[in-house]
XYZ file of C-alpha atoms in Angstrom:
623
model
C -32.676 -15.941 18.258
C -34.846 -16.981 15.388
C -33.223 -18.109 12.311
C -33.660 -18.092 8.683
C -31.840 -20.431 6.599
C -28.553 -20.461 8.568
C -26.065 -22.856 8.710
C -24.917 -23.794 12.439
C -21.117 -23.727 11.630
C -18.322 -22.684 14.378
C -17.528 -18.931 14.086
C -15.193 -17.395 11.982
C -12.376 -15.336 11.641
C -11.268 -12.254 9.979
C -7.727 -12.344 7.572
C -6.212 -10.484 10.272
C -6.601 -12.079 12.923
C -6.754 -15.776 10.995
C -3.444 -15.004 9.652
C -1.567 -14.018 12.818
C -2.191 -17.341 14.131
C -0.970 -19.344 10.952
C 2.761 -17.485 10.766
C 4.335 -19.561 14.779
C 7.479 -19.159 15.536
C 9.336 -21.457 17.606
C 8.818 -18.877 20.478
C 5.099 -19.630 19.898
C 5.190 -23.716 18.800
C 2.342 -24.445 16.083
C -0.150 -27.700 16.964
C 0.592 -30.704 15.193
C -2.464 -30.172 12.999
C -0.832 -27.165 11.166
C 2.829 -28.989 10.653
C 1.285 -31.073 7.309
C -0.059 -27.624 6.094
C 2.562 -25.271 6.850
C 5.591 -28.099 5.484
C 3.408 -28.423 2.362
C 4.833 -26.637 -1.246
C 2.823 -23.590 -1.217
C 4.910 -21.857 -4.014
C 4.405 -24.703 -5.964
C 0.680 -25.052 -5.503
C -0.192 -21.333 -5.269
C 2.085 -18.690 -7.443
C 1.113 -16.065 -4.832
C 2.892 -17.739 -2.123
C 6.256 -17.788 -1.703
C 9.394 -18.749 0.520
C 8.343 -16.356 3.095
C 5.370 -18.749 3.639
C 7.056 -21.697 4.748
C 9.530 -19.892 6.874
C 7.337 -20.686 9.622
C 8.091 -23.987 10.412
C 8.325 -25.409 13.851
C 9.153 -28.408 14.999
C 7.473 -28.595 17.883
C 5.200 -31.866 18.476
C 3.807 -30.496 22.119
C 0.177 -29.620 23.183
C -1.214 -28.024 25.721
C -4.670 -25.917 24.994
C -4.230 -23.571 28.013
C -3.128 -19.646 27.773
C -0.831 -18.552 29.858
C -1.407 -15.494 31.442
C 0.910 -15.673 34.978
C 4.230 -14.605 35.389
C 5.647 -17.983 36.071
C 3.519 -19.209 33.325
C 5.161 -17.243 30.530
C 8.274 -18.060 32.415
C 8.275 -21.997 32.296
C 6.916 -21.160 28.560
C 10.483 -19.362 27.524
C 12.703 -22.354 29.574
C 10.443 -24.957 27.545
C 9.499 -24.094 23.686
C 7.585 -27.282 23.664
C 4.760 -26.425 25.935
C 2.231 -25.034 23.684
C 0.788 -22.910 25.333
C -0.798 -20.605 22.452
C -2.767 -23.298 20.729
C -5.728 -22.385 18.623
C -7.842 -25.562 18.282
C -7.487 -28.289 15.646
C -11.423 -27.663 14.422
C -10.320 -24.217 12.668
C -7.912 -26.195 10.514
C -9.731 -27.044 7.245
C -11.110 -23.740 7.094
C -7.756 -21.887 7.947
C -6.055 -24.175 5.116
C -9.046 -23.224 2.556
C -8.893 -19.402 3.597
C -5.192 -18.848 3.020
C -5.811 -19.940 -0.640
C -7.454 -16.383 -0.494
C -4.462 -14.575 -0.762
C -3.312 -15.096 -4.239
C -0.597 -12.715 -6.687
C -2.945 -10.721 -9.172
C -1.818 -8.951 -12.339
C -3.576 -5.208 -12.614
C -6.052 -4.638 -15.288
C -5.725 -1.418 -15.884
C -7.170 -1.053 -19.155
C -10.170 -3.140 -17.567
C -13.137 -5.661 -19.492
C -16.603 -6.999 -19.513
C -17.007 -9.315 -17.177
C -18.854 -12.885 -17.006
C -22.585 -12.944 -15.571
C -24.370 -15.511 -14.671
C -28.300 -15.085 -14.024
C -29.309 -11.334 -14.633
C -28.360 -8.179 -13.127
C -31.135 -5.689 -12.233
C -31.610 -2.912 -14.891
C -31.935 -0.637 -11.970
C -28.398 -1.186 -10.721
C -25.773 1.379 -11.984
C -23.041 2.816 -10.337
C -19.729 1.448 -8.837
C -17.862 -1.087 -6.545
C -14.659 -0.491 -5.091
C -12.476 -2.269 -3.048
C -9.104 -2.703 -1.525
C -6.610 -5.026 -0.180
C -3.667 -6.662 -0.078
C -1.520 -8.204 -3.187
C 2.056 -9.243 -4.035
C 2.460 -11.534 -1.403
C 5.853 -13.047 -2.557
C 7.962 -10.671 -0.977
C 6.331 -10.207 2.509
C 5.997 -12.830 5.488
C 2.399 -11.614 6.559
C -0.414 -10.812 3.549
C -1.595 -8.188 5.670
C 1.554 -6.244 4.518
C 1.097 -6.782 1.151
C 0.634 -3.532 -1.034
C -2.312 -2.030 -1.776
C -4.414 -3.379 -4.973
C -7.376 -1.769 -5.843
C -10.402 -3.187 -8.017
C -13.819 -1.290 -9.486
C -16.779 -2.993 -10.659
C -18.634 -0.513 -12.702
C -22.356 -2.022 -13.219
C -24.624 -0.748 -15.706
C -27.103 -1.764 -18.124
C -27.245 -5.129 -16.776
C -23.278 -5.451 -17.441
C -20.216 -5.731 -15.327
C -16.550 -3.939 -16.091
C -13.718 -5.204 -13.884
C -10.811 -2.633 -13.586
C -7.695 -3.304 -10.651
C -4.469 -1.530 -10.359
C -1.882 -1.586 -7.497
C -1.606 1.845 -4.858
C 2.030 3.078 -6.192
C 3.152 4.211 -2.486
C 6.343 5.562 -2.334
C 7.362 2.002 0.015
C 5.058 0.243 -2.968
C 7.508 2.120 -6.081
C 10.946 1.709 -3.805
C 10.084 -2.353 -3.357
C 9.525 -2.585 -6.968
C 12.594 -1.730 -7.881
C 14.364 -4.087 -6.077
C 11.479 -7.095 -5.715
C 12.119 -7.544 -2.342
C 11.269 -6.134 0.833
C 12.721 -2.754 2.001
C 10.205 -2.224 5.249
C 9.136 -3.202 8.155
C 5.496 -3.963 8.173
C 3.142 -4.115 10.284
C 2.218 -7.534 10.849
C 5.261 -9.971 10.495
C 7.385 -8.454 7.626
C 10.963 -7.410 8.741
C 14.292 -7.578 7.246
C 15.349 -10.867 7.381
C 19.148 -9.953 6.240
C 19.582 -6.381 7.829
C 18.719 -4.808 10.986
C 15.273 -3.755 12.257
C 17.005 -2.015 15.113
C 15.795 1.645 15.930
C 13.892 1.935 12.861
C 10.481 2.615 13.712
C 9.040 3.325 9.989
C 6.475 0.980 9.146
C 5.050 0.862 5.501
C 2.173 2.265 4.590
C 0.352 -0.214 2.546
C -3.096 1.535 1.734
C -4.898 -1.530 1.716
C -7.123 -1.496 4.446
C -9.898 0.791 3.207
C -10.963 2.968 0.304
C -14.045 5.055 -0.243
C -15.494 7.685 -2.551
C -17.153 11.115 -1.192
C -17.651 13.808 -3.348
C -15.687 13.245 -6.066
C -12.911 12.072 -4.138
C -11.834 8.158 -4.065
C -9.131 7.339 -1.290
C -7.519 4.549 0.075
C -6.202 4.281 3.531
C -4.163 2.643 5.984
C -4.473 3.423 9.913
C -0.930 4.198 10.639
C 0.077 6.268 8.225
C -1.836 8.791 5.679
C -4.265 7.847 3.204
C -3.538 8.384 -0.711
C -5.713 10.014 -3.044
C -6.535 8.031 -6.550
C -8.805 9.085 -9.776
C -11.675 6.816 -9.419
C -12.190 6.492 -13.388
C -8.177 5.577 -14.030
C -7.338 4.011 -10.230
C -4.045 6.127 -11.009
C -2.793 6.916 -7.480
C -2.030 10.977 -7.486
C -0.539 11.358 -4.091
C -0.605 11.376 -0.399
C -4.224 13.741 0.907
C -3.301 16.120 3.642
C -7.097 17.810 3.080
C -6.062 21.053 2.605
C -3.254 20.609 4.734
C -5.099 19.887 8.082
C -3.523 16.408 8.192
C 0.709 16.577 8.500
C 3.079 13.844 6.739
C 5.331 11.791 9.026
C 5.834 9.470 11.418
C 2.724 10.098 14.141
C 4.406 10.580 17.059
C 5.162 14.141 18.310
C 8.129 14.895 20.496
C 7.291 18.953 21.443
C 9.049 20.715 18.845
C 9.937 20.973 15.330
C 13.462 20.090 15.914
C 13.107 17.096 18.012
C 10.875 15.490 15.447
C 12.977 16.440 12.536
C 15.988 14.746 15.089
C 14.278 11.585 15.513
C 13.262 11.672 11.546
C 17.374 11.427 10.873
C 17.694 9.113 13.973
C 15.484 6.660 12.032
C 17.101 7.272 8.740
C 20.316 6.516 10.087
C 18.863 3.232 11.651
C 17.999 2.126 8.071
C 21.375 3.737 6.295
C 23.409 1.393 9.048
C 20.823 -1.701 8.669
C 23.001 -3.388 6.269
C 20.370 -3.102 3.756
C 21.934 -1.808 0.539
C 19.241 0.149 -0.887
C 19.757 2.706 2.383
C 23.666 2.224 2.574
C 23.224 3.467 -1.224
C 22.206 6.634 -0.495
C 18.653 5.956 -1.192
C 16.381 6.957 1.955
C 12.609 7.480 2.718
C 12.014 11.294 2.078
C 12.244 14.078 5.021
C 8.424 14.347 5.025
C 7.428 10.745 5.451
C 10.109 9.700 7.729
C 10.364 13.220 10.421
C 8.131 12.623 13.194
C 4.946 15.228 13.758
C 2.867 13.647 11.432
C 0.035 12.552 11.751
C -1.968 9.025 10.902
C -5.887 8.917 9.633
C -8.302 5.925 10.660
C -9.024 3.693 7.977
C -12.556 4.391 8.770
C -13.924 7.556 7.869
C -17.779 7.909 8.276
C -20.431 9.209 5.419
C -22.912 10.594 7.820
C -25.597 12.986 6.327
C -23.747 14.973 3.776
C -20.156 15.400 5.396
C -17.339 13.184 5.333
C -16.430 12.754 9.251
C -12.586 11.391 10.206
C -10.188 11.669 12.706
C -6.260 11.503 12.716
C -4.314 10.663 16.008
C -0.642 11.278 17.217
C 1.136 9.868 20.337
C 2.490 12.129 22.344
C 4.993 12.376 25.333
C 3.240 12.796 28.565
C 1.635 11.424 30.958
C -2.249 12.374 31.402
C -3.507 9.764 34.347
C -1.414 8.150 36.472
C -3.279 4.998 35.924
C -2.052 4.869 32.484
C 1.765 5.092 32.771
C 3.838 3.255 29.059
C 7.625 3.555 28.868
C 8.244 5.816 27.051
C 5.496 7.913 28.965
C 2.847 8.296 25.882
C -0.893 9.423 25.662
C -2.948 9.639 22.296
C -3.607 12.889 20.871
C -7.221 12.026 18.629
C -8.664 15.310 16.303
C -12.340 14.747 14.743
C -12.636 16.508 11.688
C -15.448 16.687 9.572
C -15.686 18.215 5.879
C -18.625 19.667 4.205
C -17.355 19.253 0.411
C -13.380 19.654 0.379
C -14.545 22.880 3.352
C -13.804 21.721 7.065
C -16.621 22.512 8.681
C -16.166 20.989 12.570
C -12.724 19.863 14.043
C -12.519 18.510 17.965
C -9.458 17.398 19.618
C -9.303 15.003 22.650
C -6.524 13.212 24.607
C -7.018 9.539 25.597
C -4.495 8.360 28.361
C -1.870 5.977 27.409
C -1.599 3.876 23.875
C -5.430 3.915 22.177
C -5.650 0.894 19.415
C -9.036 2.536 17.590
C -9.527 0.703 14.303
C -12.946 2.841 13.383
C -15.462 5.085 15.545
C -19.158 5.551 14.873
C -21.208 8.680 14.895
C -24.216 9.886 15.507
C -26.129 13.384 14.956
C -24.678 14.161 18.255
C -21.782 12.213 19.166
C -18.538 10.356 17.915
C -18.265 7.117 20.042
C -14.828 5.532 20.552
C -14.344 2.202 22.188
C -10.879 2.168 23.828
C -9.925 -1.779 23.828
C -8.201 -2.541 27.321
C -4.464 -2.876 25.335
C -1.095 -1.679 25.728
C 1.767 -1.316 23.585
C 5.846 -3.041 23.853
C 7.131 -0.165 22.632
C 10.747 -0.817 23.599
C 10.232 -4.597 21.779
C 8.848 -2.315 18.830
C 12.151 0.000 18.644
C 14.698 -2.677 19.640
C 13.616 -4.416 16.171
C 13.014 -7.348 17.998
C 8.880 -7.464 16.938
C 6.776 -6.179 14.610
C 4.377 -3.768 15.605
C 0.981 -5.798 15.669
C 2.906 -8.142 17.891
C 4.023 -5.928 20.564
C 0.095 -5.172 21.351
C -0.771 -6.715 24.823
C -4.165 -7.583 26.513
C -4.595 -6.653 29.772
C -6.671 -8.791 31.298
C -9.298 -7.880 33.944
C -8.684 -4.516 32.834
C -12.211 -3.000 31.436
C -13.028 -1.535 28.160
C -13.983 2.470 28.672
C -16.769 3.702 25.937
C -16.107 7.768 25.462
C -19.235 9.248 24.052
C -17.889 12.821 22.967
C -20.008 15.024 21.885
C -19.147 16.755 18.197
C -19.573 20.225 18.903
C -16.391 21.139 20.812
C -18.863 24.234 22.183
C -21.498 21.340 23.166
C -21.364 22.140 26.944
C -22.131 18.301 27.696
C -18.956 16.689 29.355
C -17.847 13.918 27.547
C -19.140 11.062 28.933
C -16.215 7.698 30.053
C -18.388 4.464 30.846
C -16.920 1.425 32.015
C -18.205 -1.691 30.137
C -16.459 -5.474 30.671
C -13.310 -6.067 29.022
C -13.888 -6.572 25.206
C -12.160 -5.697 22.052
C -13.567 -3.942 19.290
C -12.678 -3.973 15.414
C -15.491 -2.732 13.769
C -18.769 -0.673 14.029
C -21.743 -1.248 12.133
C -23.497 1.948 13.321
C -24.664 3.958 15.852
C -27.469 6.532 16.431
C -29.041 8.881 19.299
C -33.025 7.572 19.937
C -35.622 10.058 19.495
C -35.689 11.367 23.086
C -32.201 12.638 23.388
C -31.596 10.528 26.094
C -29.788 7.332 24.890
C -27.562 6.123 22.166
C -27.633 3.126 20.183
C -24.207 1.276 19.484
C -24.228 -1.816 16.820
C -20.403 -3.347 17.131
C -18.519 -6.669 16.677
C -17.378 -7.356 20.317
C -14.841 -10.339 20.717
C -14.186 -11.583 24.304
C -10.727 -10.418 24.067
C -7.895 -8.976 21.901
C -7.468 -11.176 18.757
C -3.785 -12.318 17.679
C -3.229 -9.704 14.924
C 0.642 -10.364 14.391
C 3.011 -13.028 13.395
C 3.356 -14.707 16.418
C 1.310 -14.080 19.431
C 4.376 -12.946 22.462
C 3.307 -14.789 25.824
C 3.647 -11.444 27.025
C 0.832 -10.438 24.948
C -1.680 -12.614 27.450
C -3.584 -13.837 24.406
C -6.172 -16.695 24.039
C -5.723 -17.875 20.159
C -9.469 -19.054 19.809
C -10.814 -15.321 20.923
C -10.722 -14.741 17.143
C -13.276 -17.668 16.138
C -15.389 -15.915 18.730
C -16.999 -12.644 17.482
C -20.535 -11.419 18.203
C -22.756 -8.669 16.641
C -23.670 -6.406 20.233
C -25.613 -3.740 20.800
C -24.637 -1.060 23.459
C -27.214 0.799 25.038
C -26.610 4.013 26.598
C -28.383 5.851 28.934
C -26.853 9.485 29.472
C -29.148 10.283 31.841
C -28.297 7.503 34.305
C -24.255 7.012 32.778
C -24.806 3.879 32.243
C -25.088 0.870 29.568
C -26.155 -2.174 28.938
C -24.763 -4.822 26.350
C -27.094 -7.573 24.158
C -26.773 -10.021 21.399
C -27.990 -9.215 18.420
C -26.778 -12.278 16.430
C -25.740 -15.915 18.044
C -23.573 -16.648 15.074
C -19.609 -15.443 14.326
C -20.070 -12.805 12.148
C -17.806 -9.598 10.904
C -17.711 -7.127 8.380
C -20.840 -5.168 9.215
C -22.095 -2.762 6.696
C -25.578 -0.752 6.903
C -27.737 1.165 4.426
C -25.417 3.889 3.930
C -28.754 6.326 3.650
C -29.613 6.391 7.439
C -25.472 6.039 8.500
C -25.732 7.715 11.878
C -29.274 7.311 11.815
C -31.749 4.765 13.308
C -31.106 1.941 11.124
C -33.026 -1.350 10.990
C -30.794 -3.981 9.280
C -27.198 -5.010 9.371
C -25.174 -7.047 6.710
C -21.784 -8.889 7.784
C -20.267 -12.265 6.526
C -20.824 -15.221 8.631
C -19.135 -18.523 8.401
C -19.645 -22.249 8.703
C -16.338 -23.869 9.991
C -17.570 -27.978 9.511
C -17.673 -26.372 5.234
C -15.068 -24.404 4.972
C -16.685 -21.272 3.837
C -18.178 -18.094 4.489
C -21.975 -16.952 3.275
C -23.562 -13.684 3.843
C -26.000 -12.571 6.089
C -28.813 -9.890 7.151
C -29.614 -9.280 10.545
C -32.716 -7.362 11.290
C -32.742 -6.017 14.852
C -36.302 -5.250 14.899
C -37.471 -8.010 13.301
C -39.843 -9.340 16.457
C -39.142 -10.368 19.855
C -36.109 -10.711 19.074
C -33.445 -10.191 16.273
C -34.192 -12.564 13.733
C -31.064 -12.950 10.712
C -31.469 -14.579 7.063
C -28.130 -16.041 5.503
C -27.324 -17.398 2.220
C -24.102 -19.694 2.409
C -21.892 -20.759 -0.905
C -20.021 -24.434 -1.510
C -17.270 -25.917 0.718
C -13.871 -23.983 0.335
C -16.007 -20.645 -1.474
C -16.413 -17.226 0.583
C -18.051 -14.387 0.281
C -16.262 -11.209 1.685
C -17.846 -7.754 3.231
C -21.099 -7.168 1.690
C -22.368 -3.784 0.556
C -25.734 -2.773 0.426
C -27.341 -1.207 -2.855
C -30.541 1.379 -1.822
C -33.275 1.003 -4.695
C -33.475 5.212 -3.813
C -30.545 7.374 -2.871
C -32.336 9.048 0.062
C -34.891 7.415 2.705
C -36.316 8.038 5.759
C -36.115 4.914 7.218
C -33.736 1.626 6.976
C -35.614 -0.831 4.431
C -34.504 -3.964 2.570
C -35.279 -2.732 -0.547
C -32.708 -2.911 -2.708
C -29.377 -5.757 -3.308
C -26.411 -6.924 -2.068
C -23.189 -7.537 -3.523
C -20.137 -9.365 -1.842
C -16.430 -9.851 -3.473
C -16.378 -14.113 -4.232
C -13.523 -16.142 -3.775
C -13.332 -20.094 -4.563
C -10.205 -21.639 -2.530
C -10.832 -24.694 -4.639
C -9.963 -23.172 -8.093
C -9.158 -19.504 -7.294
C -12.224 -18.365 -8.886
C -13.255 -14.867 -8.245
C -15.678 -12.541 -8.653
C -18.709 -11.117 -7.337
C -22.280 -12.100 -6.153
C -25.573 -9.695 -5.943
C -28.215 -10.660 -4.074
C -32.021 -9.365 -3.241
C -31.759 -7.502 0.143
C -34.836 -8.744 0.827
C -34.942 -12.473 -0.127
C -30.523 -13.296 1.213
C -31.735 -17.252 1.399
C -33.170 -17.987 -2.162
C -29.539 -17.020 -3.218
C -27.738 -14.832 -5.659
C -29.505 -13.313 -8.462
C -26.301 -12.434 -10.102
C -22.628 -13.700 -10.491
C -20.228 -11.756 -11.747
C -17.134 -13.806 -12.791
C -13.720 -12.029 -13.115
C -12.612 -13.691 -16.481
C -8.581 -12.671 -16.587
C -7.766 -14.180 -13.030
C -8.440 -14.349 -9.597
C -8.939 -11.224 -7.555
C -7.022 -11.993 -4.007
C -9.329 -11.515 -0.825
C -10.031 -7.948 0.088
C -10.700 -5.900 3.129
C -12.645 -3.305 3.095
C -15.489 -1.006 0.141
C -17.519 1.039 -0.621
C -20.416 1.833 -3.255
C -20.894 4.913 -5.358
C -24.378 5.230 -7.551
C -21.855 7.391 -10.079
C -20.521 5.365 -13.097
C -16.777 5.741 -13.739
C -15.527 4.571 -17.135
């Protein structure tokens, strides 16, 4: 691997998975090394934290750096709370305590301002920036279940205009009213002084993704339905069913109309008899949020070539292969859609067996590509109340990862293809394309070794090693359809997440990818290219900021709005964050020339913008 500029640090982590190992429970003792930082007077320090910060406290003072994955294992690790047997390791400290200070209560800005630059910005650079993530923090145990907060950077004319505003959900309105939460989230938020028994309803935050096609700006959230909001304004104008194709609801479907309108008032009475007074009050989620037959949208929709490609999932009762047998019996209903405009122009429905955790999907000109991670769900630990839902996700270990390569013409008489690579887990795709004789496909992915922690506490039934999230690799896939089979490679040595491309050649051969990469010794995170053809081997070029400062997912800004082929002509520009002073803002940087720094900062001059997930970039210039 040659390397340009780069700064041999440990690998990283993403908030998710970062933050699921910071929240122990006694059930799951914390190392010594976090006791100083968790005890510490975060409220104090740090307006956006609250109590339910330091609510998890442990006392435990054991270590022990193996995972327990045997039966006798996990039992000897419920009889004795002190063997630690979920340990992530003591070097990921300073840069966990410095990344926290990421997650910080913002004020909207709806009215919006000039921003601060520093250096110049390109005359050439107009259009917009939006992004999405989590804020109010005080009234949630996990971040990750913080509502959705939305910020545009409008660039022109060598100027910046910051605007922000929150996602008004109907859980984000219902909270408000009371300042406290009403929901179970999905990451460690329950109700701390009512039941979580039988009610399956998890919030819908909307602050895992947003992005602008045709006119449209949306912001979504994987388990639930994405919301639509007027890109000049951010004013959120209601749940997008496109045209009606996508149903409101829970996603699960029991067969009929009247068992899912049944288990609809089955959950409403869980929450009316919770002992939470907003529901004993006669206040209650609506009929068409709360019935079951709905159906929930990825948080990663695809631009590729002019149409907007998605797909929604429901899980179903069933069984479909008798290798893949939950309790209750469940398979995963998955329909591709793709719009031309607000027209749908291709729809394709598959079944996967058993519980499929897909966080995005890639496409090509020929196929959609799913990786389906070798997981299973608790459901029963799920209804009982007992866990939140990212916690009842289990690794299976030794069992592998399949790859479906489907192909998007449901009339395509090509079978779709089920290839069996080693067990890995997937988050995110950088892109994917079919080479020029028809006979392979290309697959650019984050792989980690195994499934992340992505809840509050990792369950020693879960069979998870804490450091697999410091341990993420950009990988290529090779297919070869006409052999079925494929072969994996590294395409960058470093930790690195958050891949974007060139939007222009999305689904296309593409040359470069962009993701953040970290340096654990400083404390921060820097951005980086990595050019897959760039020689023998891939060769990447990184720019990293001061100890405690990170730069988030990086977008890339095309010089032209169509191309042929992937080039590096044109800029960069990642969301900033300073854990030292809570600075925020925004850094652009020459595609071409990452290591000689950025050309631009843009300073957000009202107060800090929290750490965000996931953007997009629009050339068009809302005011």
């Amino acid at each position: 691997m040659k390397v340009h500029n780069v700064a041999r640090g440990a690998p990283s982590t993403t908030a998710i998975q970062r933050l699921a190992l910071s929240y122990p429970t006694t059930a799951i003792p914390v190392s010594n090394a976090y006791k100083p930082f968790l005890q510490s007077s975060w409220k104090t320090t740090y307006p956006g934290y609250q109590e339910g910060w330091t609510r998890a406290q442990s006392t435990n003072t054991s270590r022990n750096s193996s995972v327990s994955t045997a039966a006798g294992a996990e039992e000897n690790h419920h009889k004795n709370a002190s063997q630690d047997t979920m340990r992530v390791d003591d070097q990921y400290k300073p840069f966990l305590d410095a990344w926290d200070r990421t997650f910080i209560n913002a004020e909207e800005e709806v009215e919006g301002y000039e921003c601060q630059v520093e250096g110049e910005i390109p005359q050439e650079i107009a259009g917009t920036l939006f992004r999405v993530g989590p804020n109010r923090f005080d009234i949630v145990n996990h971040p990750y279940d913080g509502d959705g907060f939305i910020a545009s950077l409008r660039i022109e004319n060598g100027k910046a205009y910051f605007k922000s505003r929150f996602v008004e959900t109907y859980e984000y309105a219902a909270e408000k009213t009371v300042d406290r939460a009403l929901f179970r989230g999905t990451f460690a938020t329950q109700r701390e002084n009512a039941s979580n028994f039988g009610d399956i309803y998890v919030k819908n935050t909307s602050n895992t993704n947003i992005q602008y096609y045709d006119g449209n700006l949306w912001t979504f959230f994987e388990a639930g339905q994405p919301y639509r909001i007027d890109p000049s304004t951010l004013e959120t104008l209601g749940i997008e069913t496109f045209g009606g194709a996508v149903k409101t609801g829970l996603p699960f479907d029991l067969g009929s109309s009247l068992s899912n309108t049944i288990m609809g008032k089955m959950v409403s009475a869980a929450q009316k008899f919770s002992g939470e007074e907003y529901f004993a009050s006669g206040e209650g989620v609506p009929e068409h949020l709360i019935r079951a037959g709905g159906h929930a949208v990825t948080a990663h929709p695809r631009i590729v070539g002019k149409r907007f490609c998605t797909f929604s999932y429901q899980m179903k009762m069933g069984v479909i292969d008798a290798s893949e047998i939950t309790f209750p019996p469940l398979y995963t209903e998955i329909r591709f859609m793709e719009f031309s405009g607000s027209e749908m122009v291709r729809e394709r429905t598959v079944s996967i067996p058993g519980f499929a955790f897909l966080h995005d999907f890639a496409v090509t000109d020929n196929y959609y590509i799913i990786f389906k991670n070798p997981v299973t769900a608790d459901n029963l630990a799920y209804m009982s109340g007992a866990a939140p839902a990212a916690s009842c996700v289990r690794w299976i270990d030794g069992k592998p990862t399949i790859l479906y390569v489907i192909p998007r013409d449901a009339s395509d008489p090509r079978p779709i293809e089920q290839l069996t690579l080693p067990g890995l887990f997937v988050f995110h795709h950088a892109n994917a394309y079919d080479t020029e004789n028809g006979n392979e496909i290309i697959i650019d992915s984050i792989h980690y070794p195994s499934l992340p922690a992505v809840g509050k506490e990792a369950l020693p039934s879960q069979s998870i090693d804490p450091n697999a999230a410091f341990q993420s690799r950009l990988k290529r896939v090779q297919v070869n359809l006409t052999s079925h089979t494929a072969t994996i490679s590294n395409l960058c040595d470093e930790y690195l997440e958050m891949p974007t491309i060139n939007r222009n050649v999305a689904g296309e051969r593409h040359r470069y990818v962009y993701g953040y990469q970290s340096d654990f010794p400083n404390r921060l995170i820097g951005v980086t290219q990595v050019d897959t053809e760039g020689g023998d081997v891939p060769t990447t070029s990184s720019w990293f900021p001061g100890p405690g400062e990170f730069l988030l997912e990086p977008h890339f800004i095309p010089k032209t709005t169509t191309t042929e082929d992937d080039t590096d002509e044109g800029w960069v520009i990642a969301q900033y964050f300073d854990s030292n002073t809570t600075q925020s803002g925004f850094f652009i940087f020459d595609a071409a020339h990452i290591p000689r720094g950025p050309i631009a900062k843009v300073y957000c001059n009202r107060g800090p913008l929290p750490s965000a997930l996931h953007g997009c970039w629009t050339p068009t210039r809302f005011h």
